[in-house]
Amino acid sequence: MEQLWGPDDERALLDAIDHWVEKSVAPIALEYDLEDKYPHHLVEEMKDLGLFGATISPEYGGLGLPACIYAKIVIKVSSVWMAPTGIFNSHLIMASAIERCGTEEQKRKYLPRMATGELRGSLGLTEPNAGTDLQAIRTVARREGDHYVINGAKTWITNSMYGDMVLLLTKTNPEAQPRHKGMTMFIAEKGEGFIVAKKMKKTGYRAIDTCELVFQDYKVPADCMLGGEEGMGFQHAVGGLELGRINVAARGCGIAEGALRLSVRYAQERMTFGKPIAEHQAIQLKLGEMAAKVEASKLLIESAANAYDKGERCDMEAGMAKYFATETGAYCAQEGMRIFGGYSYSVEYDIERFYRDAMLMCIGEGTNEMQRIIIAKQLVARNKI
C-alpha cells in the first residue's frame, strides 16, 4: 500500500481518536458492557471518523492507513474499552480480503460502500466443530445455474446481527483431497435463508453482536464468489491472517496498557500502613513488570506491522506479536486485579472488565498455542542448516 501518511497526518488522526475515546467511548463503557447493550451511536461516530474505511485504499474511498498506524488506533481504543474495536476490525478484515482477492467488479461494487460504513461486513469462518482447523467446516455451497445454494451453520461471528453481509467460507467440493482444494468463499449479503439464530452471551467482549448463523437453502449469486474461482477459499482465508493477528495483538496490548494505567493511578490513591501502596516494593515489582511487557508488546506489533506494510512475509512476526501482546494483556489485567485487591471484584471498577475481556484475545485469531507452533516452524525454516 502506498504510504500517504506523514508524521503530522498521523499525529492529527491519533489526536482525533484520543478525543473521541475520551468524549464518547470512556463515559459509556461500564454501562454498555454490564447491560450487554449495542452502541449504535458509536457506530455512527465511527463512520464520521472514517474507521470503516481505515485500511481500504483511497482508490475505493478509504483512508489507506498502513498497518502500523491502524494498530496504534486499535491500541488507543482498546486501552479504554476493547469491545468497540471488534465492530470495525472484523469489517476491515473482510474488506481486506475483497481488495486483495476479489474481482475488479467486486471491489468496485463493495469497497466504496464499505469504506463509508454504508455496508458493514464480517468474517464467517468458525463453525461449532471447526475453529483453528478451518478445513473441518461443514457448510456446503452447491451450484444451481447462476447461483449457489448454501446450507450450514457458523458461530462466534462478530457484526452478524447489525452488519449487512458476511465473507462466508464454504465447501464447494466436500470430497476434495486435500480438503482445502474444495473450499470457496462468498460475499454473502443478508437475505432469505440467511438466519441470525441468536446472539451469544459472553463472559467478556460484551455489547458486541457475536452471533450464531444458520444458512437454509440460502442462495448467493455466482458472481459473489470471491475472486470468481472455486477452490481458493482456504488460501483467501489464511491470506489475511497476518493483518488479523496484528489487529488482535493491538487489542491485547491496549488491554494491557489500560490495565497498567488504571493500576498506576490506583496504586497512588490507595493507602495502606500509612503510605500509598505504590511505595510498597511488592506493588512496584508488579508495575515494573507490567510496564516492560507493554512496551515490548508495542515493539513486536510495530515490527510485524512494518513488515506487513512492506509486503514482506510476516507470519512469524505477526505470530510473535499476537502471542506476546495478548498474553501481556491477560497478565496485566490479572496483576491489575491483584493491585486493586477486593475492589477489583466490584463491577464499579473498570479493571474487572479488562480482566474479563483479556482471555478472548489469547484464544481468538488462532490460539496462542498455535502461534508458538507457527513461530517455531518459521524459525527452523528461516535457519536451515
mmCIF file of N, CA, C and O in Angstrom, residues 262-299:
data_model
loop_
_atom_site.group_PDB
_atom_site.id
_atom_site.type_symbol
_atom_site.label_atom_id
_atom_site.label_comp_id
_atom_site.label_asym_id
_atom_site.label_seq_id
_atom_site.Cartn_x
_atom_site.Cartn_y
_atom_site.Cartn_z
ATOM 1 N N LEU A 262 -4.729 2.153 34.840
ATOM 2 C CA LEU A 262 -5.618 2.100 35.995
ATOM 3 C C LEU A 262 -4.852 1.725 37.259
ATOM 4 O O LEU A 262 -5.089 2.283 38.343
ATOM 5 N N SER A 263 -3.917 0.786 37.134
ATOM 6 C CA SER A 263 -3.168 0.295 38.289
ATOM 7 C C SER A 263 -2.226 1.350 38.847
ATOM 8 O O SER A 263 -2.086 1.496 40.075
ATOM 9 N N VAL A 264 -1.561 2.089 37.962
ATOM 10 C CA VAL A 264 -0.652 3.147 38.409
ATOM 11 C C VAL A 264 -1.423 4.225 39.173
ATOM 12 O O VAL A 264 -0.982 4.707 40.228
ATOM 13 N N ARG A 265 -2.593 4.581 38.653
ATOM 14 C CA ARG A 265 -3.398 5.605 39.319
ATOM 15 C C ARG A 265 -3.876 5.108 40.691
ATOM 16 O O ARG A 265 -3.767 5.806 41.705
ATOM 17 N N TYR A 266 -4.414 3.896 40.701
ATOM 18 C CA TYR A 266 -4.958 3.364 41.956
ATOM 19 C C TYR A 266 -3.860 3.174 42.998
ATOM 20 O O TYR A 266 -4.071 3.432 44.190
ATOM 21 N N ALA A 267 -2.684 2.739 42.553
ATOM 22 C CA ALA A 267 -1.586 2.495 43.490
ATOM 23 C C ALA A 267 -1.124 3.772 44.180
ATOM 24 O O ALA A 267 -0.526 3.714 45.267
ATOM 25 N N GLN A 268 -1.375 4.913 43.569
ATOM 26 C CA GLN A 268 -1.019 6.184 44.197
ATOM 27 C C GLN A 268 -2.138 6.711 45.098
ATOM 28 O O GLN A 268 -1.893 7.532 45.993
ATOM 29 N N GLU A 269 -3.367 6.238 44.867
ATOM 30 C CA GLU A 269 -4.518 6.693 45.654
ATOM 31 C C GLU A 269 -4.748 5.825 46.899
ATOM 32 O O GLU A 269 -5.158 6.331 47.945
ATOM 33 N N ARG A 270 -4.506 4.560 46.759
ATOM 34 C CA ARG A 270 -4.806 3.611 47.831
ATOM 35 C C ARG A 270 -3.719 3.643 48.909
ATOM 36 O O ARG A 270 -2.532 3.490 48.615
ATOM 37 N N MET A 271 -4.116 3.853 50.145
ATOM 38 C CA MET A 271 -3.175 3.943 51.261
ATOM 39 C C MET A 271 -3.249 2.681 52.116
ATOM 40 O O MET A 271 -4.333 2.203 52.450
ATOM 41 N N THR A 272 -2.084 2.146 52.479
ATOM 42 C CA THR A 272 -2.017 1.094 53.494
ATOM 43 C C THR A 272 -0.766 1.327 54.340
ATOM 44 O O THR A 272 0.267 1.772 53.835
ATOM 45 N N PHE A 273 -0.891 1.053 55.622
ATOM 46 C CA PHE A 273 0.225 1.228 56.560
ATOM 47 C C PHE A 273 0.836 2.627 56.465
ATOM 48 O O PHE A 273 2.048 2.815 56.518
ATOM 49 N N GLY A 274 -0.055 3.605 56.237
ATOM 50 C CA GLY A 274 0.373 4.988 56.289
ATOM 51 C C GLY A 274 1.000 5.533 55.024
ATOM 52 O O GLY A 274 1.528 6.661 55.033
ATOM 53 N N LYS A 275 0.981 4.799 53.921
ATOM 54 C CA LYS A 275 1.565 5.321 52.680
ATOM 55 C C LYS A 275 0.869 4.707 51.473
ATOM 56 O O LYS A 275 0.237 3.639 51.578
ATOM 57 N N PRO A 276 0.974 5.374 50.302
ATOM 58 C CA PRO A 276 0.366 4.810 49.089
ATOM 59 C C PRO A 276 0.966 3.447 48.797
ATOM 60 O O PRO A 276 2.165 3.224 48.995
ATOM 61 N N ILE A 277 0.146 2.528 48.289
ATOM 62 C CA ILE A 277 0.667 1.191 48.009
ATOM 63 C C ILE A 277 1.715 1.218 46.899
ATOM 64 O O ILE A 277 2.498 0.271 46.758
ATOM 65 N N ALA A 278 1.773 2.297 46.115
ATOM 66 C CA ALA A 278 2.817 2.435 45.097
ATOM 67 C C ALA A 278 4.209 2.484 45.710
ATOM 68 O O ALA A 278 5.208 2.266 45.015
ATOM 69 N N GLU A 279 4.273 2.777 47.010
ATOM 70 C CA GLU A 279 5.572 2.831 47.683
ATOM 71 C C GLU A 279 5.974 1.490 48.282
ATOM 72 O O GLU A 279 7.080 1.350 48.812
ATOM 73 N N HIS A 280 5.080 0.497 48.190
ATOM 74 C CA HIS A 280 5.417 -0.842 48.662
ATOM 75 C C HIS A 280 6.142 -1.596 47.553
ATOM 76 O O HIS A 280 5.732 -1.596 46.394
ATOM 77 N N GLN A 281 7.216 -2.272 47.911
ATOM 78 C CA GLN A 281 8.046 -2.934 46.911
ATOM 79 C C GLN A 281 7.259 -4.004 46.135
ATOM 80 O O GLN A 281 7.459 -4.177 44.923
ATOM 81 N N ALA A 282 6.364 -4.703 46.812
ATOM 82 C CA ALA A 282 5.595 -5.756 46.134
ATOM 83 C C ALA A 282 4.772 -5.188 44.976
ATOM 84 O O ALA A 282 4.665 -5.805 43.911
ATOM 85 N N ILE A 283 4.221 -3.997 45.178
ATOM 86 C CA ILE A 283 3.438 -3.356 44.124
ATOM 87 C C ILE A 283 4.353 -2.805 43.040
ATOM 88 O O ILE A 283 4.053 -2.878 41.840
ATOM 89 N N GLN A 284 5.490 -2.275 43.438
ATOM 90 C CA GLN A 284 6.445 -1.755 42.457
ATOM 91 C C GLN A 284 6.934 -2.852 41.518
ATOM 92 O O GLN A 284 7.099 -2.620 40.316
ATOM 93 N N LEU A 285 7.154 -4.039 42.045
ATOM 94 C CA LEU A 285 7.579 -5.157 41.200
ATOM 95 C C LEU A 285 6.526 -5.479 40.145
ATOM 96 O O LEU A 285 6.859 -5.764 38.991
ATOM 97 N N LYS A 286 5.274 -5.426 40.532
ATOM 98 C CA LYS A 286 4.187 -5.694 39.586
ATOM 99 C C LYS A 286 4.133 -4.609 38.505
ATOM 100 O O LYS A 286 4.054 -4.898 37.312
ATOM 101 N N LEU A 287 4.165 -3.361 38.919
ATOM 102 C CA LEU A 287 4.063 -2.257 37.959
ATOM 103 C C LEU A 287 5.252 -2.255 37.002
ATOM 104 O O LEU A 287 5.092 -2.007 35.798
ATOM 105 N N GLY A 288 6.440 -2.530 37.521
ATOM 106 C CA GLY A 288 7.618 -2.556 36.662
ATOM 107 C C GLY A 288 7.525 -3.636 35.592
ATOM 108 O O GLY A 288 7.856 -3.410 34.420
ATOM 109 N N GLU A 289 7.079 -4.823 35.990
ATOM 110 C CA GLU A 289 6.928 -5.932 35.031
ATOM 111 C C GLU A 289 5.856 -5.608 33.997
ATOM 112 O O GLU A 289 6.030 -5.853 32.797
ATOM 113 N N MET A 290 4.747 -5.059 34.445
ATOM 114 C CA MET A 290 3.662 -4.700 33.538
ATOM 115 C C MET A 290 4.132 -3.683 32.499
ATOM 116 O O MET A 290 3.879 -3.829 31.298
ATOM 117 N N ALA A 291 4.804 -2.643 32.954
ATOM 118 C CA ALA A 291 5.257 -1.579 32.053
ATOM 119 C C ALA A 291 6.218 -2.111 30.997
ATOM 120 O O ALA A 291 6.123 -1.759 29.815
ATOM 121 N N ALA A 292 7.147 -2.969 31.411
ATOM 122 C CA ALA A 292 8.121 -3.522 30.462
ATOM 123 C C ALA A 292 7.434 -4.378 29.409
ATOM 124 O O ALA A 292 7.756 -4.318 28.215
ATOM 125 N N LYS A 293 6.460 -5.176 29.830
ATOM 126 C CA LYS A 293 5.743 -6.042 28.894
ATOM 127 C C LYS A 293 4.906 -5.232 27.901
ATOM 128 O O LYS A 293 4.797 -5.593 26.728
ATOM 129 N N VAL A 294 4.312 -4.140 28.364
ATOM 130 C CA VAL A 294 3.526 -3.290 27.459
ATOM 131 C C VAL A 294 4.414 -2.704 26.362
ATOM 132 O O VAL A 294 4.072 -2.729 25.175
ATOM 133 N N GLU A 295 5.570 -2.169 26.757
ATOM 134 C CA GLU A 295 6.454 -1.566 25.761
ATOM 135 C C GLU A 295 7.020 -2.616 24.804
ATOM 136 O O GLU A 295 7.161 -2.368 23.600
ATOM 137 N N ALA A 296 7.344 -3.794 25.320
ATOM 138 C CA ALA A 296 7.820 -4.878 24.456
ATOM 139 C C ALA A 296 6.745 -5.288 23.457
ATOM 140 O O ALA A 296 7.031 -5.562 22.280
ATOM 141 N N SER A 297 5.497 -5.315 23.897
ATOM 142 C CA SER A 297 4.383 -5.655 23.010
ATOM 143 C C SER A 297 4.269 -4.654 21.868
ATOM 144 O O SER A 297 4.077 -5.031 20.704
ATOM 145 N N LYS A 298 4.396 -3.375 22.194
ATOM 146 C CA LYS A 298 4.303 -2.346 21.152
ATOM 147 C C LYS A 298 5.394 -2.519 20.098
ATOM 148 O O LYS A 298 5.156 -2.342 18.895
ATOM 149 N N LEU A 299 6.587 -2.872 20.537
ATOM 150 C CA LEU A 299 7.692 -3.046 19.595
ATOM 151 C C LEU A 299 7.477 -4.265 18.700
ATOM 152 O O LEU A 299 7.781 -4.223 17.497
#
